[in-house]
Amino acid sequence: MRSELRFGLLGAPAVYDADGEPQPVQSAKGRALLAALLLEPGRVVSVDALKDALWGGHPPASAHASLQNHVTRLRRLLDDPDRLRAVPPGYRLRVGEGELDVRVFEQLVSRARAAHAERDWDACADAAADALALWRGTPLDGLPPDAAGHALVPRLEEARLLALELRYDAEIGLGSGGGLVPELAELVAEYPLREAFHRQLMLVLHRAGRQAEALAVHRELRGRLVEELGVEPGTAVREAHRVVLQEPGGSAVPGVADSEPAVIDDPVAASAAAPAPAQLPPSPPHFTGRTDVTYALSRLLAGGGDEEGTSPVAVVSGMAGVGKSALALHVAHGLRERFPDGQLYVNLHGATPGMTPLTPDQALAALLRDLGVEPQRSPQHPDAASALLRSLLAPTRTLMVLDDAATAAQVRPLLPAGSGCAVIVTSRSPLAALDGAGRFPLEPLSGRDSAALLRAVSGRAGLEAGHPLVELAGRLPLALRIVAARLAARRALTPDALAELLTASDGRLHHLEHDDLSVRRSLAVALDALCGSEREADQDAAVALARIGALDLPTYGVPLLARLLGVAERRAEAALDRLVDVALLDETAYGRYAPHDLVRDFAREAARQNRCGVTAAEVAESALHWYAESALQSLLAIMPEGLDRDDRMRGVVERLSGPGDRFEGRAAAGAVPAMSTDQAFAWGDTELANVIAVAERYGRSSALLPVLVRCSFSYLKRRGRLTEADLLSRLSVTAARRTGDRDGEAQALADLAGLSYVSGRSGAALELIDEALVLWRELDHASCVHRAVINRGLLLEALGRYEEAADALRQSMELAKSLDDPLSEAFALSNLGNIYEHTDARAAIDCHRRSLEIGEAQGHDGVRQEAHCDIGYSYLALGEPAVALTHFEKSLRIHDEAEDWHNESRVRLGTVRALRELSRTSDAVRECDDLLDRAEARADDHRAGLARHQRGLLLYADGHVEEAYVQWEAALAALDGTDSSEVVGELKGLLAGSVPQQA
């Protein structure tokens, strides 16, 4: 046996040589390294964990290099250096079957216990003696105190004592116990409350004819137990006492002479006589859905332990009322036949309304009692009790359901070690600290399964997935059962009437209570626990939930919550993680959090109960302030420097420096950091839904909304989020007028004008830009007036008022020179070129090239992109599609660096036209479909209509007449009433049966 051993922890950590002799590691750090790896045999131990093991949580700066040196030295001691390999994020030591003394010891003890149960005294004595021979001293000897205090040590010490008891019983059973008196006397003195050694000493003394001494041993034990613990000796000791009193001294011990087993005060043996536990509560009636997760969960649990003899553990997690316990019991009942030695069930009350969670000690005591161990026999030390539980379950096939766990620490001591057992844990938390567990997070039911549950429980037919009750109950099994119970209890209450109650009431949770079922109470358990905790993260989490309820946005991120809480982002992240851990929030994507609909209602209630610590108005204003600051950083990253950006930022910093964060969230959380261009676009993509929500709910009377919108507009325009930009700009006009922000009003009107123009509504745009122009002239903002004049010329050109447009653009060019603003001059040249394109395409190209030269000199990608696009259209007007295509391609390449949907879509439309005119039909179709997809994704009906016009021409040319007409009809519906009058006229002619034009 020793020749197979390679590693030892039963004493100082050691490596066994080829002769089976242990060779202790001489270096203290080397011993710590070996022990840390052997405590996780065959598993990866992280570098951080190894540093903690070697330096006690205070590693020096050179720790990484030093660790590598210790690893190298340890490899030299191994029979195969490849056993110890670097596997990110740490190291793994390969340990085979029978190569670690701890595993061999535990297997031998199990064998001895099994032989004891069969009364095979020879086998029991041999196995116990072999197990005890592996001990070289105290486990993990020679390590620092914190490592030597590992939970493994008391577990092994308890197992060693059990091995001694088994060996002594076997020797007594074989009639060879005469020489045991000195050993047992020493053990009785060392363990004065361990009844098994006292019983064995009494029997050995009695066999040796020393009856008086045997009775004295009993008297001393009984007196100590009564005095110190208030209990009498156990059944086995009382039986031994009876034998000593009744049998003449020196006679055979009862149960030995007649080949019956000796009496043993062994909790393991005592538990064998107890009936197999069958503690599962009834299987939930009307269990519905969850087919896939039921199959996966059953497969994991029925598959048995892994090659290391570890029991499979499954954690079923999710929010209150999602059906965790129902699933666990449904699966457990289906697996009963696979676990013939019993099914244990413990409700840990981690989140039970009105109840305190069980401590691990209480749960251990309950499990040991249920397995037949008398209370007075249970070890007092928690680690010893846990070891005894593992010993009891190791040779069995037992299923354990640990329902409603609060933490991994509550569960860990209760887990069995035998490969024949399996465990289902339910918890609101995923219990990420529970290593090796399979995780099964539950979501609300599907609409179809929700309706099926409603029908089954209520007995009401006709309830389908589309019924309002399904979503009003959040597709949450608990809420669905409450709704169904109310329908079952009141036959006069119709599903539609109940849906109206839930919809109309501000307190939906009030209607989701019935008898002892309550969604609110289930959710309140978690919040109350957070409120009552002394941990900083828990207290922050409780406040965070209330402020989430006060603000009520679609999703939340760490920076926003830091501002709302008035804490650093590290604390905000910890608070959000705690809310996820107690299932009051879901992490929908990395760093993004959202509550379930019913949790939203609960959070709103918490806010109304003033658990925020501040008013809802203050929370909203703080959010608006953070969004405005963030939008400013986005603007600075996206928009190039120049007068245009300066005008857009006019007054922004001053307004953000005014009173806004009334509960000093900004001071604690810090200012919004600068963004890169990519970060700015990513921020906008992530936060846009929240920006709209906060603007609609709280912005109409806030002076911060015009700041937020004007700073967000560049992102919205370049992303092509035209619908959202229109909504926000209209809200900004309202807020600016209410708060007297005339500059903000003018900017919002100008932005609305730009949106109307790109949507093909130049007439409306002209009215809006004229309103803005009046305000800017009154405010004497010359650069803003200049920009408005440029845009006015562009709009007049779109309306066919070319002479007026040219006059406006020539006026704007003079203004640009007076302002020393070359970029504005470039835009004016571009617009002037667009006018010339109607009469003299060569003159138009000259204007666009002058604009391009300015863009190149200024390094302005937007000007360069637009100039190449305009040159391309001019060459299309000249009938030179090949030259036009080269400029469109150049413009698109610049687009990759300066994203702008309006310019991009013009370029892509021009590309489609050029390819079609070059008869590159397949390329044109591909580009046209791509443009249509992009336009529809942005809800840009105008550009989609222009794309469908081109798509119809391509289909018609390819002989697909009916499909072409479908595209043209859709195009006309999108474009009719816009400024694209030429295209609209052509579409009407095409649909009337005229020959398609080729331009």
XYZ file of C-alpha atoms in Angstrom, residues 241-714:
474
model
C -22.336 -1.266 32.933
C -25.094 -3.865 33.156
C -22.711 -6.542 31.858
C -20.028 -5.611 34.393
C -22.569 -5.837 37.210
C -24.199 -9.105 36.112
C -21.394 -11.181 34.659
C -18.749 -12.748 36.890
C -15.319 -11.155 36.491
C -13.145 -12.604 33.771
C -15.983 -14.179 31.814
C -16.323 -13.670 28.122
C -17.728 -10.389 27.113
C -21.345 -10.783 26.020
C -21.616 -10.632 22.309
C -18.106 -12.106 21.832
C -18.373 -15.654 23.073
C -21.553 -16.274 21.121
C -20.171 -14.549 17.990
C -22.473 -11.563 18.350
C -20.951 -8.134 17.869
C -19.561 -6.232 20.761
C -21.616 -3.275 21.902
C -20.218 -0.096 20.313
C -21.042 3.464 21.135
C -20.533 4.493 17.532
C -22.902 7.041 16.023
C -22.261 5.498 12.618
C -23.281 2.067 13.773
C -26.218 3.459 15.713
C -27.470 5.264 12.650
C -27.450 2.038 10.640
C -30.392 0.835 12.698
C -32.448 3.934 11.973
C -35.013 3.744 9.174
C -33.995 5.200 5.815
C -35.112 8.842 5.787
C -37.893 9.770 3.373
C -38.332 13.428 4.244
C -39.257 15.041 0.949
C -42.359 17.226 1.163
C -45.062 16.237 -1.328
C -44.277 16.795 -4.968
C -45.762 20.154 -6.059
C -49.134 19.736 -7.767
C -49.605 21.275 -11.212
C -45.867 21.515 -11.854
C -45.617 23.183 -15.245
C -42.850 23.751 -17.798
C -39.113 23.704 -17.032
C -38.611 20.651 -19.263
C -35.037 21.426 -20.277
C -33.789 22.394 -16.847
C -35.555 19.399 -15.276
C -33.740 17.085 -17.665
C -30.352 18.747 -17.111
C -30.767 18.796 -13.331
C -31.860 15.152 -13.192
C -28.981 14.116 -15.413
C -26.410 15.836 -13.192
C -27.770 14.330 -9.983
C -28.345 10.828 -11.327
C -24.918 10.663 -12.934
C -23.171 10.045 -9.624
C -19.996 11.615 -8.303
C -16.878 12.417 -10.232
C -13.666 10.419 -10.381
C -12.517 12.031 -7.139
C -15.511 10.676 -5.254
C -17.301 14.012 -4.896
C -21.067 14.095 -4.648
C -22.802 16.089 -7.389
C -24.231 19.356 -6.070
C -26.798 21.419 -7.968
C -27.691 24.986 -7.027
C -31.110 26.116 -8.256
C -31.202 29.897 -7.945
C -33.494 32.771 -8.813
C -35.669 35.521 -7.440
C -38.396 35.087 -4.871
C -41.352 33.107 -6.216
C -39.638 31.869 -9.385
C -40.291 28.232 -8.455
C -36.933 27.035 -7.096
C -38.341 24.774 -4.382
C -41.032 23.399 -6.683
C -38.426 22.396 -9.264
C -36.134 20.882 -6.630
C -38.928 18.761 -5.157
C -40.265 17.785 -8.575
C -36.830 16.524 -9.593
C -36.120 14.929 -6.199
C -39.313 12.864 -6.296
C -38.426 11.696 -9.778
C -35.042 10.446 -8.518
C -36.156 8.622 -5.371
C -35.513 5.156 -6.808
C -31.940 6.110 -7.641
C -31.285 6.929 -3.980
C -32.575 3.893 -2.063
C -30.805 4.822 1.193
C -33.042 7.810 1.688
C -33.931 11.381 0.902
C -33.064 14.114 3.393
C -34.776 17.506 3.367
C -33.821 20.579 5.375
C -35.452 23.986 5.032
C -32.627 26.369 5.861
C -35.033 29.349 6.000
C -32.566 31.645 4.262
C -35.390 33.854 3.018
C -38.509 32.678 4.824
C -40.769 35.524 5.985
C -40.747 35.817 9.771
C -38.037 33.212 10.349
C -34.336 33.408 11.160
C -32.072 31.353 8.889
C -30.783 28.132 10.411
C -27.153 28.201 11.454
C -24.920 25.442 10.046
C -24.740 23.962 13.571
C -28.535 23.761 13.793
C -28.784 22.180 10.358
C -26.040 19.665 11.188
C -27.763 18.700 14.425
C -31.042 18.175 12.563
C -29.438 16.035 9.863
C -27.531 13.881 12.368
C -30.702 13.415 14.419
C -32.607 12.406 11.293
C -29.914 9.857 10.518
C -30.407 8.208 13.918
C -27.633 9.825 15.946
C -28.792 10.579 19.477
C -28.366 14.266 20.406
C -25.953 13.473 23.219
C -23.822 11.470 20.800
C -23.417 14.323 18.315
C -19.941 15.919 18.381
C -19.888 19.366 19.910
C -17.330 20.804 17.522
C -18.977 21.871 14.214
C -16.139 20.464 12.101
C -16.402 17.136 13.903
C -20.179 17.080 13.421
C -19.692 17.809 9.729
C -17.124 15.015 9.488
C -19.528 12.621 11.200
C -22.260 13.547 8.711
C -19.899 12.767 5.832
C -18.951 9.497 7.466
C -22.589 8.503 7.841
C -23.440 9.304 4.239
C -20.239 8.143 2.536
C -21.257 4.499 1.947
C -24.868 5.359 1.061
C -26.876 6.505 -1.928
C -28.756 9.381 -0.350
C -30.351 12.444 -1.928
C -30.242 15.649 0.094
C -32.418 18.708 -0.579
C -31.204 21.876 1.145
C -34.030 24.305 0.541
C -33.825 28.100 0.780
C -30.136 28.523 1.566
C -28.869 31.985 2.448
C -25.139 31.635 1.822
C -22.526 29.146 0.706
C -21.165 29.124 4.271
C -24.532 27.831 5.494
C -24.431 24.956 2.976
C -20.781 23.924 2.863
C -20.630 21.980 6.191
C -23.739 19.976 5.196
C -22.398 18.481 1.982
C -21.717 14.732 1.845
C -18.448 13.341 0.504
C -19.488 9.970 -0.913
C -19.873 9.603 -4.654
C -23.212 7.840 -4.215
C -24.952 10.884 -2.752
C -26.328 13.984 -4.459
C -27.466 17.400 -3.255
C -29.985 19.936 -4.539
C -29.610 23.402 -3.032
C -32.148 26.161 -3.642
C -31.235 29.758 -2.991
C -31.959 33.243 -4.200
C -28.200 33.544 -4.604
C -26.235 31.484 -7.132
C -23.869 30.676 -4.243
C -20.845 31.342 -6.417
C -18.527 30.541 -3.495
C -19.751 26.940 -3.472
C -17.020 25.334 -5.564
C -17.796 22.563 -8.003
C -21.579 22.981 -7.970
C -23.704 22.839 -11.097
C -25.756 25.981 -11.384
C -29.308 26.260 -12.658
C -30.528 29.877 -12.590
C -34.285 30.069 -13.158
C -36.046 32.712 -15.202
C -39.799 33.393 -15.088
C -41.929 30.925 -17.020
C -42.696 31.344 -20.695
C -46.035 32.877 -21.587
C -47.358 29.496 -22.679
C -46.312 27.717 -19.476
C -47.616 30.607 -17.369
C -51.037 30.267 -18.966
C -50.977 26.500 -18.460
C -50.242 26.987 -14.742
C -53.063 29.521 -14.437
C -55.513 27.100 -16.044
C -54.388 24.131 -13.953
C -54.568 25.890 -10.581
C -57.633 28.067 -11.206
C -59.671 25.547 -13.131
C -60.557 28.307 -15.621
C -60.436 27.344 -19.272
C -59.588 29.783 -22.006
C -56.614 31.473 -20.350
C -53.906 31.701 -23.015
C -50.402 33.147 -23.183
C -51.693 36.468 -24.455
C -54.034 37.096 -21.522
C -53.009 40.213 -19.542
C -52.821 38.225 -16.284
C -49.743 36.399 -17.552
C -47.623 39.551 -17.783
C -49.285 41.268 -14.832
C -48.107 38.357 -12.697
C -44.647 38.755 -14.194
C -44.779 35.116 -15.389
C -43.637 34.351 -11.851
C -44.948 31.010 -10.520
C -45.710 32.384 -7.033
C -47.654 35.336 -8.434
C -49.376 33.100 -10.981
C -50.463 30.704 -8.215
C -51.813 33.615 -6.171
C -53.766 34.915 -9.149
C -55.052 31.419 -9.885
C -55.967 30.867 -6.218
C -57.992 34.084 -6.191
C -59.804 32.988 -9.329
C -60.465 29.555 -7.841
C -61.727 31.028 -4.562
C -64.118 33.524 -6.205
C -65.899 32.044 -9.166
C -67.621 35.371 -9.783
C -64.270 37.064 -10.267
C -63.440 36.850 -13.953
C -59.860 36.818 -15.274
C -60.521 40.053 -17.147
C -61.854 41.754 -14.024
C -58.825 40.658 -12.009
C -56.558 41.917 -14.786
C -58.273 45.307 -14.592
C -57.679 45.397 -10.834
C -54.003 44.658 -11.277
C -53.673 47.190 -14.095
C -55.609 50.044 -12.548
C -54.176 49.806 -9.063
C -51.015 51.608 -8.003
C -50.450 48.743 -5.605
C -50.293 45.675 -7.805
C -48.511 43.820 -5.000
C -51.565 44.345 -2.768
C -53.555 42.085 -5.097
C -50.789 39.464 -5.238
C -51.548 38.129 -1.783
C -53.772 35.223 -0.860
C -53.885 33.268 2.388
C -50.224 32.607 3.307
C -48.948 33.426 -0.166
C -47.542 36.903 -0.730
C -45.140 38.260 -3.315
C -44.501 41.358 -1.201
C -43.574 39.370 1.931
C -41.254 37.131 -0.071
C -39.428 40.144 -1.474
C -39.411 41.990 1.847
C -37.377 39.242 3.514
C -34.347 40.123 1.422
C -34.715 43.882 1.859
C -35.291 43.593 5.609
C -32.164 41.450 5.927
C -30.149 44.063 4.055
C -31.561 46.868 6.208
C -30.805 44.983 9.403
C -27.265 44.056 8.421
C -24.241 45.891 9.764
C -22.276 45.275 6.552
C -21.613 48.389 4.496
C -22.490 46.669 1.207
C -25.828 45.489 2.594
C -26.801 48.910 3.899
C -25.800 50.490 0.581
C -27.818 47.842 -1.269
C -30.956 48.625 0.729
C -30.665 52.334 -0.077
C -29.839 51.523 -3.707
C -33.041 49.524 -4.165
C -35.138 52.398 -2.853
C -33.396 54.901 -5.125
C -33.827 52.530 -8.048
C -37.528 52.525 -7.193
C -37.598 56.309 -7.016
C -35.921 56.712 -10.430
C -37.451 53.669 -12.151
C -35.247 53.402 -15.256
C -35.043 50.395 -17.605
C -31.506 49.420 -16.515
C -28.741 50.646 -14.234
C -24.964 50.748 -14.317
C -22.364 51.198 -11.616
C -21.432 54.859 -12.371
C -25.044 56.030 -12.227
C -25.704 54.160 -8.969
C -22.519 55.584 -7.487
C -23.880 59.054 -8.178
C -27.334 58.214 -6.809
C -25.848 56.708 -3.652
C -23.188 59.367 -3.252
C -20.418 56.769 -2.907
C -17.374 55.620 -4.843
C -17.954 53.210 -7.724
C -16.353 50.373 -5.761
C -19.063 50.634 -3.095
C -21.817 51.024 -5.679
C -20.693 47.878 -7.468
C -20.645 45.955 -4.188
C -24.191 47.164 -3.445
C -25.448 46.084 -6.871
C -23.759 42.721 -6.508
C -25.513 42.219 -3.175
C -28.863 43.016 -4.782
C -28.104 40.424 -7.453
C -27.033 37.978 -4.780
C -30.394 38.268 -2.982
C -32.261 38.193 -6.326
C -33.638 41.705 -6.141
C -31.778 42.591 -9.343
C -30.707 40.671 -12.429
C -27.393 41.330 -14.134
C -28.729 41.434 -17.678
C -25.302 42.045 -19.246
C -21.879 42.680 -17.817
C -22.192 45.765 -15.628
C -25.908 46.295 -16.396
C -28.604 45.592 -13.835
C -32.404 45.512 -13.978
C -35.176 44.428 -11.593
C -38.015 42.073 -12.476
C -41.321 43.885 -13.029
C -42.695 42.882 -9.630
C -39.456 43.897 -7.936
C -39.885 47.268 -9.650
C -43.242 47.623 -7.909
C -41.643 46.619 -4.625
C -38.786 49.107 -5.116
C -41.307 51.876 -5.824
C -43.024 51.047 -2.543
C -39.670 51.212 -0.757
C -39.091 54.643 -2.288
C -42.537 55.862 -1.201
C -41.735 54.678 2.331
C -38.740 57.050 2.172
C -36.152 54.311 2.464
C -34.110 56.462 0.027
C -33.138 58.991 2.637
C -33.821 61.733 0.050
C -36.803 62.783 -2.032
C -37.640 61.256 -5.391
C -37.167 64.692 -6.987
C -33.619 64.857 -5.651
C -32.873 61.381 -7.003
C -34.207 62.373 -10.444
C -32.246 65.635 -10.496
C -29.064 63.786 -9.538
C -29.635 61.316 -12.374
C -30.235 64.148 -14.858
C -27.055 65.813 -13.677
C -25.018 62.625 -14.191
C -26.513 62.020 -17.615
C -25.831 65.617 -18.663
C -22.210 65.370 -17.467
C -21.766 62.057 -19.274
C -23.337 63.432 -22.451
C -20.878 66.335 -22.325
C -17.943 63.913 -22.211
C -19.550 62.013 -25.085
C -19.826 65.222 -27.095
C -16.187 66.124 -26.461
C -15.123 62.698 -27.710
C -17.352 62.535 -30.795
C -17.472 66.085 -32.146
C -14.305 67.633 -33.605
C -12.988 70.888 -32.162
C -14.222 74.048 -33.801
C -16.798 76.793 -33.634
C -19.608 74.303 -34.185
C -18.641 72.400 -31.044
C -18.045 75.607 -29.117
C -21.547 76.811 -30.028
C -23.093 73.518 -28.971
C -21.302 73.701 -25.629
C -22.263 77.350 -25.027
C -23.345 77.714 -21.379
C -23.166 73.955 -20.709
C -20.331 73.979 -18.191
C -21.882 76.875 -16.288
C -25.222 75.094 -15.979
C -23.553 71.881 -14.824
C -21.613 73.818 -12.202
C -24.795 75.175 -10.692
C -26.924 73.445 -8.029
C -27.881 70.010 -9.265
C -26.729 67.234 -6.990
C -28.518 68.320 -3.874
C -27.419 65.337 -1.791
C -23.773 65.707 -2.818
C -23.634 62.546 -4.883
C -21.140 64.101 -7.273
C -18.641 64.947 -4.554
C -18.495 61.367 -3.286
C -18.815 59.515 -6.589
C -16.483 61.824 -8.524
C -16.808 63.581 -11.854
C -17.552 61.681 -15.036
C -14.201 60.785 -16.635
C -13.202 61.703 -20.174
C -14.187 59.230 -22.910
C -12.592 57.970 -26.075
C -14.680 58.031 -29.251
C -15.451 54.314 -28.945
C -16.381 54.731 -25.288
C -18.651 57.648 -26.146
C -20.578 55.669 -28.750
C -20.744 52.663 -26.419
C -22.039 54.881 -23.599
C -24.758 56.251 -25.863
C -25.754 52.797 -27.096
C -26.022 51.539 -23.521
C -27.724 54.513 -21.899
C -30.058 55.810 -24.621
C -33.162 54.030 -23.311
C -32.444 55.475 -19.857
C -31.861 58.949 -21.262
C -35.267 58.854 -22.935
C -36.955 57.537 -19.784
C -35.409 60.133 -17.476
C -36.155 62.920 -19.968
C -39.804 61.936 -20.426
C -40.502 61.443 -16.716
C -38.475 64.163 -15.081
C -37.020 66.518 -17.680
C -39.842 68.745 -18.899
C -39.274 71.250 -16.096
C -35.564 70.693 -15.531
C -32.922 73.194 -16.615
C -30.591 70.229 -17.109
C -32.589 68.599 -19.894
C -31.602 71.083 -22.643
C -27.973 70.537 -21.604
C -28.365 66.755 -21.762
C -30.071 66.810 -25.168
C -27.765 69.314 -26.889
C -24.745 67.283 -25.699
C -26.329 63.999 -26.825
C -27.373 65.229 -30.263
C -24.075 64.569 -32.026
